[in-house]
Coordinates of C-alpha atoms and ligand atoms in Angstrom, one line a residue:
M1 CA -3.0 5.3 6.9
N2 CA -0.5 7.8 5.8
A3 CA -0.9 9.6 9.2
Y4 CA -0.1 6.3 10.9
D5 CA 2.9 5.6 8.6
T6 CA 4.1 9.2 9.3
R7 CA 4.0 8.6 13.0
R8 CA 6.0 5.4 12.5
M9 CA 8.6 7.2 10.4
Q10 CA 8.9 9.8 13.3
D11 CA 9.4 6.9 15.7
I12 CA 12.2 5.4 13.5
L13 CA 13.9 8.7 13.0
R14 CA 13.7 10.0 16.7
P15 CA 16.6 7.8 17.9
M16 CA 18.7 9.3 15.1
G17 CA 18.2 12.8 16.6
Y18 CA 15.4 14.0 14.4
T19 CA 12.3 15.8 15.8
S20 CA 9.3 17.1 13.9
V21 CA 9.0 20.8 13.0
D22 CA 5.9 22.6 11.9
E23 CA 7.4 24.4 8.9
P24 CA 9.7 23.0 6.2
D25 CA 11.8 26.3 5.8
A26 CA 14.9 25.2 7.7
A27 CA 14.4 21.5 8.2
D28 CA 17.3 19.1 7.8
M29 CA 15.0 16.8 6.0
V30 CA 11.6 17.0 4.4
I31 CA 9.6 13.9 3.8
L32 CA 6.4 14.2 1.7
N33 CA 4.3 11.2 2.5
T34 CA 2.1 11.0 -0.5
C35 CA -1.3 9.6 -1.7
H36 CA -1.9 8.3 -5.2
I37 CA -5.6 7.5 -4.9
R38 CA -6.8 10.3 -7.1
E39 CA -5.1 12.5 -9.7
K40 CA -5.5 15.6 -7.5
A41 CA -3.5 14.1 -4.7
T42 CA -0.7 13.3 -7.2
D43 CA -0.7 16.8 -8.7
K44 CA -0.3 18.2 -5.2
V45 CA 3.0 16.4 -4.7
F46 CA 4.6 18.2 -7.6
S47 CA 3.4 21.6 -6.6
D48 CA 4.6 21.0 -3.0
L49 CA 7.9 19.8 -4.3
G50 CA 8.3 23.1 -6.2
R51 CA 7.9 25.0 -2.9
I52 CA 10.3 22.7 -1.1
R53 CA 13.0 23.3 -3.8
D54 CA 13.0 27.0 -2.9
H55 CA 13.7 26.2 0.8
K56 CA 16.4 23.7 -0.2
L57 CA 18.1 26.3 -2.4
E58 CA 18.0 28.9 0.5
M59 CA 19.6 26.3 2.8
E60 CA 22.3 25.5 0.3
K61 CA 23.1 29.2 -0.1
K62 CA 23.9 29.2 3.6
G63 CA 26.0 26.0 3.2
Q64 CA 23.4 23.8 4.9
Q65 CA 21.9 20.5 3.7
M66 CA 18.2 19.7 3.3
V67 CA 17.4 16.1 2.4
V68 CA 14.2 15.9 0.3
A69 CA 12.3 12.6 0.3
V70 CA 9.1 11.5 -1.3
A71 CA 7.4 8.6 0.5
G72 CA 4.1 6.7 0.1
C73 CA 2.1 5.6 -2.9
V74 CA 3.1 8.3 -5.4
A75 CA 6.7 7.3 -4.7
Q76 CA 5.8 3.6 -5.2
A77 CA 4.0 4.2 -8.5
E78 CA 6.0 7.1 -10.0
G79 CA 9.3 7.0 -8.3
D80 CA 11.4 7.2 -11.5
V81 CA 9.2 10.1 -12.8
I82 CA 9.8 12.0 -9.6
L83 CA 13.5 11.6 -9.7
S84 CA 13.7 12.7 -13.4
R85 CA 11.3 15.6 -13.0
A86 CA 12.4 16.9 -9.6
K87 CA 16.2 17.0 -9.5
H88 CA 16.3 18.2 -5.9
V89 CA 14.6 15.0 -4.6
D90 CA 17.2 12.9 -2.9
M91 CA 15.2 9.8 -2.2
V92 CA 11.9 8.1 -3.0
F93 CA 10.6 5.2 -1.1
G94 CA 7.4 3.2 -1.1
P95 CA 5.0 2.6 1.8
Q96 CA 6.6 -0.8 2.5
T97 CA 10.2 0.3 3.0
Y98 CA 10.1 3.1 5.6
H99 CA 11.7 0.8 8.2
E100 CA 14.9 1.1 6.0
L101 CA 15.0 4.9 6.5
P102 CA 18.1 4.9 8.7
E103 CA 20.1 2.9 6.0
M104 CA 18.8 5.0 3.2
L105 CA 19.6 8.2 5.1
A106 CA 23.1 7.1 5.9
K107 CA 23.7 6.6 2.2
I108 CA 22.4 10.0 1.3
T109 CA 24.0 12.0 4.0
G110 CA 27.3 10.0 3.6
A111 CA 27.7 10.9 0.0
Y112 CA 25.5 13.9 -0.1
G113 CA 24.9 15.3 -3.6
S114 CA 26.2 12.3 -5.4
A115 CA 23.7 9.5 -4.5
R116 CA 20.0 9.4 -5.0
I117 CA 17.9 6.5 -3.8
I118 CA 14.8 4.8 -5.1
N119 CA 13.4 2.1 -2.9
T120 CA 10.1 0.7 -4.1
D121 CA 10.6 -2.9 -3.2
F122 CA 8.0 -5.1 -1.4
P123 CA 10.5 -6.6 1.0
V124 CA 9.9 -10.1 2.4
E125 CA 10.5 -8.9 6.0
Q126 CA 7.7 -6.6 7.1
K127 CA 8.0 -3.1 8.2
F128 CA 5.8 -3.9 11.2
D129 CA 8.6 -6.1 12.5
Y130 CA 10.7 -2.9 13.0
L131 CA 8.4 -1.1 15.3
P132 CA 10.5 0.5 18.0
D133 CA 9.5 0.4 21.7
E134 CA 8.2 3.9 22.3
N135 CA 6.9 5.7 25.3
T136 CA 5.6 8.8 23.4
S137 CA 1.9 9.6 23.4
C138 CA 0.1 9.5 20.1
G139 CA -2.9 11.4 21.4
A140 CA -6.3 10.6 22.9
S141 CA -7.5 9.3 19.6
A142 CA -5.0 7.4 17.4
F143 CA -4.7 5.1 14.5
L144 CA -3.3 1.6 14.5
S145 CA -2.7 -0.3 11.3
I146 CA -3.7 -4.0 11.5
Q147 CA -4.1 -4.9 7.8
E148 CA -2.6 -3.6 4.7
G149 CA -2.9 -4.1 0.9
C150 CA -5.7 -5.4 -1.1
D151 CA -6.5 -8.3 -3.4
K152 CA -9.9 -7.0 -4.6
F153 CA -8.8 -5.2 -7.8
C154 CA -11.7 -2.8 -8.2
T155 CA -11.2 -1.5 -11.7
F156 CA -10.7 2.1 -10.7
C157 CA -8.3 1.6 -7.9
V158 CA -4.5 1.8 -7.5
V159 CA -4.2 0.4 -4.0
P160 CA -3.5 -3.3 -5.0
Y161 CA -0.6 -2.0 -7.1
T162 CA 0.8 0.6 -4.7
R163 CA 0.2 -1.1 -1.3
G164 CA 0.6 -4.7 -2.5
S165 CA -1.4 -7.8 -1.6
E166 CA -3.5 -8.3 1.5
Y167 CA -1.5 -8.8 4.7
S168 CA -2.7 -9.1 8.3
R169 CA -0.5 -8.4 11.3
D170 CA -0.4 -11.0 14.1
A171 CA -2.9 -10.3 16.9
A172 CA -0.1 -10.5 19.5
A173 CA 1.7 -7.6 17.9
I174 CA -1.4 -5.5 17.5
L175 CA -2.5 -6.1 21.1
K176 CA 1.0 -5.2 22.3
E177 CA 1.0 -1.9 20.3
A178 CA -2.5 -1.1 21.5
R179 CA -1.6 -1.7 25.2
Q180 CA 1.4 0.6 24.7
M181 CA -0.8 3.3 23.2
V182 CA -3.3 3.1 26.0
A183 CA -0.5 3.2 28.6
N184 CA 0.6 6.4 27.0
G185 CA -2.9 8.0 27.2
T186 CA -4.8 6.9 24.1
K187 CA -8.5 6.2 24.7
D188 CA -9.8 5.9 21.2
I189 CA -8.2 3.6 18.7
T190 CA -9.1 3.4 15.0
L191 CA -8.0 0.1 13.5
L192 CA -6.8 0.7 10.0
G193 CA -6.6 -1.3 6.8
Q194 CA -7.3 -0.8 3.1
N195 CA -9.7 -3.6 3.7
V196 CA -9.8 -3.7 7.4
N197 CA -12.6 -6.3 7.7
A198 CA -10.7 -8.7 5.6
Y199 CA -8.4 -9.0 8.6
H200 CA -7.4 -12.6 9.2
G201 CA -4.4 -12.6 11.4
T202 CA -2.8 -15.3 13.6
G203 CA -4.4 -15.1 17.0
T204 CA -2.6 -15.6 20.3
D205 CA -4.0 -19.1 20.3
G206 CA -2.4 -19.9 17.0
K207 CA -5.8 -19.9 15.2
T208 CA -6.8 -17.4 12.5
W209 CA -8.8 -14.5 14.0
G210 CA -11.2 -12.3 12.1
L211 CA -11.8 -8.6 12.9
G212 CA -14.7 -9.4 15.4
R213 CA -12.5 -11.6 17.5
L214 CA -9.6 -9.1 17.5
I215 CA -12.0 -6.4 18.6
R216 CA -13.3 -8.5 21.5
E217 CA -9.7 -9.0 22.7
L218 CA -8.9 -5.3 22.3
A219 CA -11.9 -4.5 24.4
E220 CA -10.3 -6.3 27.3
I221 CA -7.6 -3.5 27.6
E222 CA -8.5 -1.4 30.6
N223 CA -8.9 2.3 29.8
L224 CA -9.4 1.7 26.1
K225 CA -12.8 3.4 25.8
R226 CA -13.5 3.5 22.1
I227 CA -12.7 1.2 19.2
R228 CA -13.3 2.0 15.6
Y229 CA -12.2 0.5 12.3
S230 CA -11.8 1.8 8.7
T231 CA -12.2 1.1 5.8
S232 CA -14.4 -1.9 5.3
H233 CA -15.5 -3.7 2.2
P234 CA -19.2 -4.9 1.9
C235 CA -18.1 -8.3 0.7
D236 CA -15.9 -9.0 3.8
V237 CA -18.5 -8.4 6.5
Q238 CA -18.5 -11.5 8.7
D239 CA -21.1 -12.4 11.3
D240 CA -18.5 -12.1 14.1
L241 CA -18.1 -8.4 13.3
I242 CA -21.8 -7.8 13.3
E243 CA -22.0 -9.7 16.6
A244 CA -19.2 -7.6 18.0
H245 CA -21.4 -4.5 17.4
R246 CA -24.1 -6.1 19.5
D247 CA -21.8 -7.3 22.3
V248 CA -18.9 -4.9 22.7
P249 CA -19.8 -1.6 24.3
Q250 CA -16.4 0.0 23.4
L251 CA -17.1 -0.6 19.7
M252 CA -18.5 2.7 18.5
P253 CA -21.9 2.6 16.7
H254 CA -20.5 4.0 13.5
L255 CA -19.6 2.2 10.3
H256 CA -17.9 3.5 7.2
L257 CA -18.9 1.1 4.5
P258 CA -18.2 2.4 1.0
V259 CA -20.7 1.5 -1.7
Q260 CA -19.3 3.7 -4.5
S261 CA -22.4 3.6 -6.7
G262 CA -26.1 2.8 -6.4
S263 CA -26.3 1.1 -9.8
N264 CA -25.7 -2.7 -10.1
K265 CA -24.4 -2.2 -13.6
I266 CA -21.8 0.3 -12.5
L267 CA -20.9 -1.9 -9.4
K268 CA -20.2 -4.8 -11.9
A269 CA -18.1 -2.6 -14.1
M270 CA -16.2 -1.5 -11.0
N271 CA -15.6 -5.2 -10.1
R272 CA -17.1 -4.5 -6.6
K273 CA -18.4 -8.2 -6.4
H274 CA -21.7 -7.3 -4.7
T275 CA -25.0 -5.9 -5.6
I276 CA -27.0 -3.0 -4.0
E277 CA -29.4 -5.6 -2.6
D278 CA -26.5 -7.3 -0.8
Y279 CA -25.3 -3.9 0.6
I280 CA -28.7 -3.0 2.0
T281 CA -29.1 -6.5 3.6
T282 CA -25.7 -6.0 5.2
L283 CA -26.7 -2.6 6.6
E284 CA -29.9 -4.1 8.0
K285 CA -28.0 -6.8 9.8
F286 CA -25.8 -4.1 11.5
R287 CA -28.9 -2.1 12.4
T288 CA -30.6 -5.2 14.0
A289 CA -27.4 -5.9 16.0
Q290 CA -26.9 -2.3 17.1
P291 CA -30.0 -0.1 16.6
D292 CA -28.0 3.1 17.3
I293 CA -25.6 2.5 14.5
Q294 CA -25.0 5.2 11.8
F295 CA -23.4 4.7 8.4
S296 CA -21.1 6.6 6.2
S297 CA -19.9 5.8 2.7
D298 CA -17.7 6.7 -0.3
F299 CA -19.2 7.5 -3.7
I300 CA -17.5 7.7 -7.1
I301 CA -19.4 9.9 -9.5
G302 CA -19.0 9.7 -13.3
F303 CA -17.5 6.3 -13.6
P304 CA -17.2 5.3 -17.3
G305 CA -20.6 4.3 -18.7
E306 CA -22.6 6.0 -15.8
T307 CA -25.9 7.1 -17.4
D308 CA -28.4 9.5 -15.9
D309 CA -30.4 6.5 -14.7
D310 CA -27.3 5.0 -13.0
F311 CA -26.7 8.3 -11.3
E312 CA -30.4 8.4 -10.2
D313 CA -30.0 5.0 -8.7
T314 CA -27.1 6.3 -6.6
Y315 CA -29.1 9.4 -5.6
N316 CA -32.1 7.2 -4.6
L317 CA -29.9 4.8 -2.6
V318 CA -28.6 7.8 -0.6
Q319 CA -32.2 9.0 0.0
K320 CA -33.2 5.5 1.1
I321 CA -30.4 4.9 3.5
G322 CA -29.7 8.3 5.0
F323 CA -26.0 8.6 5.8
A324 CA -24.5 10.4 8.8
S325 CA -21.6 11.5 6.7
A326 CA -20.0 10.6 3.3
Y327 CA -17.2 11.2 1.0
S328 CA -17.9 11.7 -2.7
F329 CA -15.5 12.1 -5.5
K330 CA -15.5 12.6 -9.3
Y331 CA -14.0 9.5 -11.0
S332 CA -10.4 10.0 -11.8
P333 CA -8.7 7.6 -14.2
R334 CA -5.6 6.1 -12.6
P335 CA -2.7 4.9 -14.8
G336 CA -2.4 1.1 -14.9
T337 CA -5.9 0.4 -13.7
P338 CA -8.4 -1.5 -15.9
A339 CA -10.9 1.4 -15.8
A340 CA -8.3 3.8 -17.3
N341 CA -8.7 1.9 -20.6
M342 CA -12.6 2.0 -20.6
T343 CA -14.6 3.9 -23.1
H344 CA -17.9 5.8 -22.6
L345 CA -16.1 8.4 -20.5
I346 CA -18.4 11.0 -18.8
R347 CA -17.9 14.7 -19.6
E348 CA -16.5 16.8 -16.8
D349 CA -19.4 19.2 -16.8
I350 CA -21.8 16.2 -16.4
K351 CA -19.7 14.8 -13.6
D352 CA -19.6 18.2 -11.9
A353 CA -23.4 18.6 -12.0
R354 CA -24.0 15.1 -10.7
L355 CA -21.5 15.5 -7.9
Q356 CA -23.0 18.8 -6.9
R357 CA -26.5 17.3 -6.7
L358 CA -25.4 14.3 -4.7
Q359 CA -23.3 16.4 -2.4
S360 CA -26.1 18.7 -1.5
L361 CA -28.2 15.7 -0.6
L362 CA -25.4 14.2 1.5
F363 CA -24.7 17.6 3.2
E364 CA -28.4 17.9 4.0
Q365 CA -28.4 14.4 5.6
A366 CA -25.2 15.2 7.6
L367 CA -26.6 18.5 8.8
S368 CA -29.9 17.0 9.9
F369 CA -28.1 14.1 11.7
N370 CA -25.9 16.7 13.5
Q371 CA -28.9 18.9 14.3
S372 CA -30.7 16.0 15.9
F373 CA -28.2 16.4 18.9
I374 CA -29.1 20.0 19.6
G375 CA -30.2 20.4 23.2
H376 CA -29.0 16.9 24.1
P377 CA -25.8 15.7 25.9
V378 CA -23.2 13.9 23.9
E379 CA -20.2 12.1 25.1
V380 CA -17.0 13.8 23.8
L381 CA -13.4 12.6 24.0
F382 CA -11.3 15.8 23.9
D383 CA -8.0 15.8 22.1
T384 CA -4.8 15.9 24.1
Q385 CA -3.8 19.1 22.4
Q386 CA -5.9 22.2 23.1
H387 CA -7.6 23.5 19.9
K388 CA -7.0 27.2 20.7
E389 CA -7.0 29.4 23.8
G390 CA -9.8 28.2 26.0
Q391 CA -11.4 26.0 23.3
L392 CA -11.3 22.3 23.3
H393 CA -11.8 20.0 20.3
G394 CA -13.0 16.5 20.5
R395 CA -15.1 13.7 18.9
T396 CA -18.5 12.1 19.7
R397 CA -19.1 8.4 19.6
Y398 CA -20.1 8.9 15.9
N399 CA -16.7 10.6 15.3
T400 CA -18.3 14.0 14.7
A401 CA -16.1 16.9 15.6
V402 CA -17.2 19.0 18.7
Y403 CA -15.9 22.4 19.9
A404 CA -16.5 23.6 23.5
M405 CA -15.0 26.1 25.8
G406 CA -13.2 24.5 28.7
P407 CA -10.1 24.2 30.8
S408 CA -7.1 22.4 29.4
R409 CA -7.2 19.8 32.2
L410 CA -10.1 18.2 30.3
S411 CA -7.9 17.4 27.4
G412 CA -7.8 13.7 26.8
Q413 CA -10.9 13.2 28.9
I414 CA -14.4 11.9 28.1
V415 CA -16.9 14.6 29.1
D416 CA -20.6 15.2 28.5
V417 CA -21.3 18.2 26.3
I418 CA -24.7 19.8 25.7
V419 CA -25.0 20.5 22.0
E420 CA -26.0 24.1 21.3
S421 CA -25.5 24.4 17.5
A422 CA -24.7 22.1 14.7
G423 CA -23.2 22.5 11.2
Q424 CA -22.7 19.9 8.6
M425 CA -19.2 19.1 9.8
A426 CA -19.2 19.9 13.5
L427 CA -21.1 20.5 16.7
H428 CA -20.6 23.3 19.2
G429 CA -21.7 22.9 22.8
A430 CA -21.2 23.6 26.5
I431 CA -19.5 21.2 29.0
R432 CA -22.2 19.9 31.3
I433 CA -20.5 18.4 34.4
E434 CA -17.0 18.7 35.6
S435 CA -17.6 17.4 39.2
D436 CA -16.5 13.8 38.6
I437 CA -13.6 14.6 36.3
Ligands
SAH501 N1 -10.9 -0.1 0.4 C1 -12.0 0.9 0.3 C2 -11.6 2.2 -0.4 C3 -10.2 2.7 -0.3 S1 -9.9 4.0 -1.4 C4 -13.2 0.2 -0.4 O1 -13.0 -0.7 -1.0 O2 -14.2 0.8 -0.3 C5 -10.8 5.3 -0.7 C6 -11.9 5.9 -1.6 O3 -11.3 6.6 -2.7 C7 -12.7 4.8 -2.3 O4 -13.7 4.4 -1.5 C8 -13.2 5.6 -3.5 O5 -14.5 6.2 -3.3 C9 -12.2 6.7 -3.8 N2 -11.4 6.3 -5.0 C10 -10.5 5.3 -5.2 N3 -10.1 5.4 -6.5 C11 -10.7 6.4 -7.1 C12 -10.6 6.9 -8.4 N4 -9.9 6.4 -9.4 N5 -11.4 8.0 -8.7 C13 -12.2 8.6 -7.8 N6 -12.3 8.1 -6.5 C14 -11.5 7.0 -6.2
SF4_502 FE1 -9.2 -0.3 -3.9 FE2 -10.9 -0.8 -1.8 FE3 -11.3 -1.9 -4.2 FE4 -9.2 -2.7 -2.7 S1 -11.4 -3.0 -2.3 S2 -9.2 -2.3 -4.9 S3 -8.6 -0.7 -1.8 S4 -11.4 0.3 -3.7

């Protein structure tokens, strides 16, 4: 979602004369678009700010200005701390206010050095109302935010506090943006939301649409070849979404459905509002609707109160389901969340050992899934940008990365690749047919 928001900020700044550069050294403005989900992500902001300060000082020596801004969820949650700890930061603004960038920037550059801005409101008017008409390509595969915020309040999570309450965009606006993206060359759209399957936007017929209905409408867009969505919550899986997996060929057979833990006791303490049995039943329904479907998940290891038995339950669940890929993290207490006040904390060395054990199982599963393609053709959508000289990078229907040697004219195209080797993260292969491309 930060990648999507960053693209939006670029769109808003472009008419003001800004273009993106690869290195911050001599930029007129640096915006750090930050993540607050785990402690590590927050720490990174302060270390990056240290490096940016050096560039800013260099620029000032030459009599030039560099505006330094911190955006995103760290700005939302710790804006005042950033301003007091990092004196060279000119503005901090939360994820709901980037449409106000031109005004904020005018204030900063107008009275440079004397004014600093903090903007962490949740304005009534929505940032999505400020989407400029753009004709720039966002690549063969791109994100599209359809839903934001969360009302679930899992006890470990900062999202309801930093991104605010659940909000779904109108279907008409989403369809318009998707058509524009496809007209500019996008073939694979990932619909985004903190709880994307809680989507309940106003449809073009004035009725409330769920995610399944929205996907069916998006599938009508000619040349939109692939549709994905992320991230879903097990409690918000509706029948219309499962049916869309059965009926809509453009909907990719891959589902990221975080479970976090395999222990019902821990799920309850996390306030996840479902059991492991519910989760398994949901996956079975998806498998019945679309037998090719593969699953991925998120896991939090070492949540307060997690015993060896609770961890074994998580390990056994992973063994039972078999995930194509997964993300796993050590529990990280986040200020202001209910879990941050819990007792029975797990020692770091125990968390480390459990995480290592789980990750080796998950890596093994990912590797064997990827190896199952060796010798077979897979449909790959190559990125618009060439990866490096002569080599293309793309994604399979399961969103697995693929590298293959090929001419740049295949960029942005869907091509069959015969898989020759497979690692845990990516496939390597040879392009099969070029004749009809
Ligand atoms: N809405 C999604 C998750 C969004 S956050 C859901 O409900 O599943 C992305 C992932 O970050 C989570 O799935 C969780 O695994 C991880 N995460 C969130 N807060 C965390 C914390 N305090 N410590 C460790 N991992 C965390
Ligand atoms: Fe966070 Fe997801 Fe829980 Fe919402 S549902 S509080 S985003 S983990």
